[in-house]
Amino acid sequence: MSEGLILGIESSCDETAAAVVAGGRRVLSNIVASQVDLFRKYGGVVPEIASRKHLELILPVIREAVATAGVGLHELDAIAVTHGPGLVGTLLVGLSAAKALAFGLDKPLVGVNHLQGHIYANFLVELQPTFPLVCLVVSGGHTDLIYMAGHGEMELMGRTLDDAAGEAFDKVARSVGLGYPGGPQVEQLARSGNPEAVPLPVAHTDGPFDFSFSGLKTAVLQYVQRTGPLSDQQRADLAASFQRAVTGALVEKTLKAAEEKGVRQVILAGGVAANGALRQAMREALEPRGIALSYPPPVLCTDNAAMIAAAGYHLWRAGVRHDLDLNAVPGLGLGLEG
Ligand code: KG4
Ligand code: ZN
């Protein structure tokens, strides 16, 4: 078998991305054209505009990924593409491009679940995470605790019952007057705040590994309404207190899940895994107990196509091939629920 040269394509939200990855771990190129600047003035992604932007960007981005990698299209072993979850119109742009390439080049097409992609960003390193492990996926749309016994062997242990962690960051950002996307700005603001200044509730959940963040988000909003116009210090204190509450809940449940399964490895995935306070709190909780922690570098935590190529590589090796009638599935799950 060849080394496994995979072209990954990602367009599930507001990043048009293409990457070439060898052997599921060596990133030869990773091109991300972000539409974040475009959507700042709207305070969020406008799906119709995003789809049109993807259409403009997709071919140049793919061309750049292949050129930067220094490989010929004919050398690829497979085309891996996100087919859900995400916005249907934006997903279709990447998916159509991937199908056209697969058909034109006569290469296998491998559809990848975006969340599985986030998880596999952790495998884009020489020293691979060791199984069995517990993975915390924290993105804009999902918060899941997953047990992985090996590649493709996943069990859902818990998830958010309401808002995703990233969604809570984005909503809190808005209520303290910060722009889109909120997570990185809340993190920045929290640096000059006191995390103990504002007492905030963290909801109890019946499931031992489930999360709930909507009460926390509401408490932040009520604090803002009650206090009136906030001073800069009050805003920073609120951001720090909120970040402490979210990371506290994430750390507590992740540690509990790791201990329940007796794993020696935890990995973090998704946009919120870029958060420095979360990484540090996790490390402080896990390392003294002999549990190794790993997470991707920040650029591989947020949406990119290298992670899609990495996940696609393992699917391709396992023999997964999709037909050209593969469809975009906006609500695609990991197939682990229920
Ligand atoms: O994984 P991602 O790029 O896209 C989805 O698949 O949803 O995650 C985006 C989310 C957004 O909610 C964003 O605010 C959050 O990740 N995020 C962060 C940070 N960077 C991105 N949240 C907290 N701290 C950060 N540094
Ligand atoms: Zn994502």
Coordinates of C-alpha atoms and ligand atoms in Angstrom, one line a residue:
M1 CA 0.0 0.0 0.0
S2 CA 1.3 3.5 -0.8
E3 CA 1.8 6.1 1.9
G4 CA -1.8 7.3 1.6
L5 CA -1.8 10.7 0.1
I6 CA -5.2 12.3 0.8
L7 CA -6.6 15.6 -0.4
G8 CA -9.0 16.9 2.3
I9 CA -11.8 19.4 1.5
E10 CA -13.8 21.3 4.1
S11 CA -16.7 23.8 3.7
S12 CA -19.2 23.1 6.5
C13 CA -19.4 26.7 7.8
D14 CA -17.4 29.8 7.1
E15 CA -13.9 28.4 6.3
T16 CA -13.1 27.3 2.8
A17 CA -10.3 24.8 3.3
A18 CA -8.2 22.2 1.4
A19 CA -5.2 20.3 2.5
V20 CA -2.9 17.4 1.5
V21 CA -1.9 15.0 4.2
A22 CA 0.4 11.9 3.9
G23 CA -0.2 8.8 6.0
G24 CA -2.8 10.5 8.1
R25 CA -0.2 12.5 10.0
R26 CA 2.2 14.5 7.8
V27 CA 0.6 17.8 6.7
L28 CA 2.0 18.7 3.3
S29 CA -0.2 21.7 2.9
N30 CA -3.1 23.3 4.8
I31 CA -4.9 26.2 3.2
V32 CA -7.7 27.9 5.0
A33 CA -9.6 30.9 3.5
S34 CA -11.6 32.3 6.4
Q35 CA -14.7 34.3 5.9
V36 CA -14.6 35.6 9.5
D37 CA -13.9 39.2 8.5
L38 CA -16.8 39.2 6.1
F39 CA -19.3 38.1 8.8
R40 CA -18.0 40.3 11.6
K41 CA -20.4 43.1 10.6
Y42 CA -23.4 40.7 10.7
G43 CA -22.4 39.3 14.1
G44 CA -22.6 35.7 12.7
V45 CA -22.5 33.6 9.6
V46 CA -25.1 34.3 6.9
P47 CA -25.6 30.9 5.1
E48 CA -26.5 32.3 1.7
I49 CA -23.5 34.7 1.6
A50 CA -21.2 31.9 2.9
S51 CA -22.3 29.5 0.1
R52 CA -21.5 32.1 -2.5
K53 CA -18.2 32.9 -1.0
H54 CA -17.3 29.2 -0.9
L55 CA -18.1 28.9 -4.6
E56 CA -15.6 31.7 -5.4
L57 CA -12.9 30.3 -3.2
I58 CA -13.1 26.5 -3.5
L59 CA -11.1 25.9 -6.7
P60 CA -8.3 28.4 -5.9
V61 CA -8.0 27.0 -2.4
I62 CA -7.8 23.4 -3.7
R63 CA -5.3 24.5 -6.4
E64 CA -3.1 26.2 -3.8
A65 CA -3.3 23.1 -1.5
V66 CA -2.1 20.8 -4.2
A67 CA 0.6 23.2 -5.5
T68 CA 1.9 23.9 -1.9
A69 CA 2.1 20.2 -1.2
G70 CA 4.2 19.8 -4.4
V71 CA 2.2 16.8 -5.6
G72 CA 0.4 16.0 -8.8
L73 CA -3.3 15.4 -8.7
H74 CA -2.8 11.9 -10.2
E75 CA -0.6 11.0 -7.2
L76 CA -3.5 11.3 -4.7
D77 CA -4.9 8.1 -3.2
A78 CA -8.3 9.5 -2.3
I79 CA -10.4 12.7 -2.0
A80 CA -11.8 13.1 1.5
V81 CA -14.6 15.7 2.1
T82 CA -16.8 16.9 4.9
H83 CA -20.4 15.8 4.2
G84 CA -21.9 16.9 7.5
P85 CA -22.8 18.3 10.0
G86 CA -22.9 21.9 8.8
L87 CA -24.8 24.3 6.6
V88 CA -26.3 22.4 3.7
G89 CA -25.5 25.1 1.1
T90 CA -21.9 25.5 2.1
L91 CA -21.4 21.7 2.5
L92 CA -22.6 21.2 -1.1
V93 CA -19.9 23.4 -2.5
G94 CA -17.0 21.3 -1.1
L95 CA -18.9 18.1 -1.7
S96 CA -19.5 18.9 -5.4
A97 CA -15.9 19.9 -5.9
A98 CA -14.7 16.7 -4.3
K99 CA -17.1 14.6 -6.4
A100 CA -16.0 16.3 -9.6
L101 CA -12.3 15.6 -8.7
A102 CA -12.9 12.0 -7.7
F103 CA -14.8 11.4 -10.9
G104 CA -12.4 13.3 -13.2
L105 CA -9.3 11.7 -11.7
D106 CA -10.9 8.3 -11.1
K107 CA -10.0 8.4 -7.4
P108 CA -11.9 7.1 -4.4
L109 CA -14.3 9.5 -2.7
V110 CA -14.4 9.3 1.2
G111 CA -17.1 11.3 3.0
V112 CA -16.0 12.5 6.5
N113 CA -18.0 13.5 9.5
H114 CA -16.8 17.0 10.5
L115 CA -16.6 16.1 14.2
Q116 CA -14.5 13.0 13.4
G117 CA -12.3 15.4 11.5
H118 CA -11.9 17.6 14.7
I119 CA -10.9 14.5 16.7
Y120 CA -8.4 13.4 14.0
A121 CA -6.6 16.7 14.2
N122 CA -4.9 15.1 17.2
F123 CA -3.3 12.5 15.0
L124 CA -1.5 15.1 12.8
V125 CA 1.7 14.5 14.7
E126 CA 4.5 12.0 14.6
L127 CA 3.9 10.7 18.2
Q128 CA 0.3 9.4 18.0
P129 CA -2.1 9.5 20.9
T130 CA -2.4 6.1 22.5
F131 CA -5.6 4.1 22.7
P132 CA -7.8 3.6 24.7
L133 CA -8.5 7.3 25.2
V134 CA -11.2 9.8 26.1
C135 CA -11.8 12.7 23.7
L136 CA -13.6 15.9 24.6
V137 CA -15.0 17.5 21.5
V138 CA -15.8 21.2 22.1
S139 CA -16.9 23.1 19.0
G140 CA -19.4 25.8 18.1
G141 CA -22.2 23.2 17.7
H142 CA -21.1 20.3 19.8
T143 CA -19.9 19.3 23.2
D144 CA -19.3 15.5 23.4
L145 CA -17.3 13.2 25.6
I146 CA -16.3 10.2 23.6
Y147 CA -14.5 7.0 24.5
M148 CA -12.2 5.6 21.8
A149 CA -10.9 2.0 22.0
G150 CA -9.2 2.3 18.7
H151 CA -9.6 3.9 15.2
G152 CA -13.3 4.0 14.4
E153 CA -14.3 2.4 17.7
M154 CA -16.1 5.2 19.5
E155 CA -18.6 5.3 22.3
L156 CA -20.5 8.4 23.3
M157 CA -20.3 8.9 27.0
G158 CA -21.9 12.3 27.4
R159 CA -22.9 15.5 25.7
T160 CA -24.4 18.9 26.2
L161 CA -28.1 18.9 26.9
D162 CA -28.5 22.4 25.6
D163 CA -25.9 24.9 24.3
A164 CA -22.5 23.8 23.0
A165 CA -19.5 25.2 24.9
G166 CA -18.4 27.4 21.8
E167 CA -22.0 28.6 21.4
A168 CA -21.9 29.8 25.1
F169 CA -18.7 31.6 24.5
D170 CA -20.2 33.3 21.4
K171 CA -23.4 34.3 23.2
V172 CA -21.6 35.6 26.3
A173 CA -19.2 37.6 24.0
R174 CA -22.3 39.3 22.5
S175 CA -23.7 40.1 25.9
V176 CA -20.5 41.9 27.0
G177 CA -20.3 43.8 23.7
L178 CA -17.7 41.7 21.9
G179 CA -17.9 40.8 18.2
Y180 CA -18.0 37.5 16.3
P181 CA -16.5 35.0 16.7
G182 CA -16.6 35.3 20.5
G183 CA -14.4 32.6 21.9
P184 CA -11.0 34.1 21.2
Q185 CA -12.2 37.6 22.3
V186 CA -13.6 36.3 25.6
E187 CA -10.3 34.5 26.3
Q188 CA -8.4 37.7 25.6
L189 CA -10.6 39.8 27.8
A190 CA -10.5 37.2 30.6
R191 CA -6.8 37.7 30.9
S192 CA -7.2 41.0 32.7
G193 CA -10.1 39.8 34.9
N194 CA -10.6 38.1 38.2
P195 CA -12.2 34.6 37.7
E196 CA -13.6 34.7 41.3
A197 CA -15.3 38.1 41.0
V198 CA -18.7 37.0 39.7
P199 CA -20.3 33.9 41.3
L200 CA -22.0 31.9 38.4
P201 CA -23.9 28.7 38.6
V202 CA -23.0 25.5 36.8
A203 CA -26.0 23.3 36.1
H204 CA -26.3 19.9 37.6
T205 CA -27.1 17.2 35.0
D206 CA -28.5 13.7 35.7
G207 CA -26.1 12.0 33.2
P208 CA -22.7 11.8 35.0
F209 CA -20.9 12.9 31.8
D210 CA -23.4 15.4 30.4
F211 CA -23.1 19.1 30.3
S212 CA -25.5 22.1 30.4
F213 CA -24.4 25.6 29.6
S214 CA -27.7 27.5 29.0
G215 CA -28.2 28.4 32.6
L216 CA -24.7 29.8 32.8
K217 CA -25.3 31.9 29.7
T218 CA -28.6 33.3 31.1
A219 CA -26.9 34.1 34.4
V220 CA -24.3 36.2 32.6
L221 CA -27.0 38.0 30.7
Q222 CA -28.9 38.7 33.9
Y223 CA -25.7 40.0 35.6
V224 CA -25.3 42.4 32.7
Q225 CA -28.9 43.6 32.9
R226 CA -28.8 44.0 36.7
T227 CA -25.5 45.8 36.8
G228 CA -26.1 48.3 34.1
P229 CA -23.3 49.6 31.9
L230 CA -20.2 47.6 32.8
S231 CA -16.8 49.2 33.4
D232 CA -13.9 47.6 31.5
Q233 CA -12.8 45.8 34.7
Q234 CA -16.3 44.5 35.3
R235 CA -16.4 43.1 31.7
A236 CA -13.0 41.5 32.2
D237 CA -14.1 40.0 35.5
L238 CA -17.3 38.6 34.0
A239 CA -15.4 37.1 31.1
A240 CA -12.9 35.5 33.4
S241 CA -15.6 34.2 35.8
F242 CA -17.6 32.7 32.9
Q243 CA -14.5 31.1 31.4
R244 CA -13.6 29.6 34.8
A245 CA -17.2 28.2 35.1
V246 CA -17.2 26.6 31.6
T247 CA -13.7 25.1 31.9
G248 CA -14.4 23.9 35.4
A249 CA -17.4 21.9 34.2
L250 CA -15.5 20.5 31.2
V251 CA -12.5 19.5 33.3
E252 CA -14.6 17.9 36.0
K253 CA -16.6 15.6 33.6
T254 CA -13.6 14.8 31.4
L255 CA -11.6 13.7 34.5
K256 CA -14.5 11.6 35.7
A257 CA -14.9 10.0 32.3
A258 CA -11.2 9.2 32.1
E259 CA -11.2 7.6 35.6
E260 CA -14.4 5.7 34.8
K261 CA -12.7 4.1 31.8
G262 CA -9.3 3.9 33.3
V263 CA -7.6 5.5 30.3
R264 CA -4.1 7.0 30.4
Q265 CA -4.7 9.4 27.5
V266 CA -7.1 12.4 27.0
I267 CA -7.4 14.4 23.8
L268 CA -9.2 17.7 23.2
A269 CA -10.8 18.6 19.8
G270 CA -12.8 21.5 18.3
G271 CA -12.5 25.3 18.3
V272 CA -12.8 25.7 22.1
A273 CA -9.8 23.3 22.5
A274 CA -7.7 26.4 21.3
N275 CA -8.6 28.1 24.6
G276 CA -5.5 28.4 26.8
A277 CA -7.3 28.5 30.1
L278 CA -9.1 25.2 29.2
R279 CA -5.8 23.5 28.2
Q280 CA -4.1 24.6 31.4
A281 CA -6.9 23.6 33.7
M282 CA -7.1 20.2 32.0
R283 CA -3.4 19.7 32.3
E284 CA -3.5 20.6 36.0
A285 CA -6.2 18.1 36.7
L286 CA -5.0 15.2 34.5
E287 CA -1.2 15.2 34.7
P288 CA -0.9 14.7 38.5
R289 CA -3.1 11.6 38.0
G290 CA -0.8 10.2 35.4
I291 CA -3.1 10.9 32.5
A292 CA -1.5 12.3 29.4
L293 CA -3.2 15.2 27.7
S294 CA -2.8 16.2 24.1
Y295 CA -4.5 18.7 21.8
P296 CA -3.8 20.1 18.3
P297 CA -2.0 23.4 17.8
P298 CA -4.6 26.2 17.7
V299 CA -4.8 26.4 13.8
L300 CA -5.7 22.7 13.7
C301 CA -8.4 23.1 16.5
T302 CA -10.6 25.5 14.5
D303 CA -12.0 24.4 11.1
N304 CA -9.4 23.2 8.6
A305 CA -9.1 20.5 5.9
A306 CA -6.0 18.7 7.2
M307 CA -8.1 17.2 9.9
I308 CA -10.6 16.0 7.3
A309 CA -7.7 14.4 5.3
A310 CA -6.4 12.7 8.5
A311 CA -9.9 11.3 9.4
G312 CA -10.3 10.4 5.7
Y313 CA -7.0 8.5 5.7
H314 CA -8.1 6.2 8.4
L315 CA -11.5 5.6 6.8
W316 CA -9.8 5.0 3.4
R317 CA -7.5 2.4 5.0
A318 CA -10.5 0.7 6.6
G319 CA -11.9 0.4 3.1
V320 CA -14.6 3.1 3.2
R321 CA -15.5 4.4 -0.2
H322 CA -18.5 6.5 -1.1
D323 CA -20.5 6.7 -4.4
L324 CA -21.0 9.9 -6.3
D325 CA -24.5 10.2 -4.9
L326 CA -23.1 11.0 -1.5
N327 CA -25.2 13.8 -0.1
A328 CA -24.7 16.7 2.3
V329 CA -26.3 15.9 5.7
P330 CA -26.6 19.1 7.8
G331 CA -27.5 17.2 11.0
L332 CA -25.1 14.3 10.5
G333 CA -24.3 12.6 13.9
L334 CA -21.4 10.4 14.7
G335 CA -23.8 7.5 14.7
L336 CA -23.1 7.0 18.5
E337 CA -26.4 8.4 19.9
G338 CA -29.0 6.1 21.5
Ligands
KG4_1 O1 -14.7 23.8 15.8 P1 -15.0 25.2 15.3 O2 -14.0 26.0 14.6 O3 -16.3 25.1 14.4 C1 -17.3 24.3 14.6 O4 -17.3 23.1 14.1 O5 -18.3 24.7 15.3 O6 -15.5 25.9 16.6 C2 -15.9 27.2 16.6 C3 -16.1 27.7 18.0 C4 -16.7 29.0 18.1 O7 -17.8 29.0 19.0 C5 -15.6 29.8 18.7 O8 -16.0 30.9 19.5 C6 -14.9 28.8 19.6 O9 -14.9 27.6 18.8 N1 -13.5 29.2 19.9 C7 -13.0 29.4 21.1 C8 -11.7 29.8 20.9 N2 -11.4 29.7 19.6 C9 -12.5 29.3 19.0 N3 -13.6 29.4 22.3 C10 -12.9 29.7 23.4 N4 -11.6 30.1 23.3 C11 -11.0 30.2 22.1 N5 -9.7 30.5 22.1
ZN2 ZN -15.7 22.7 13.3

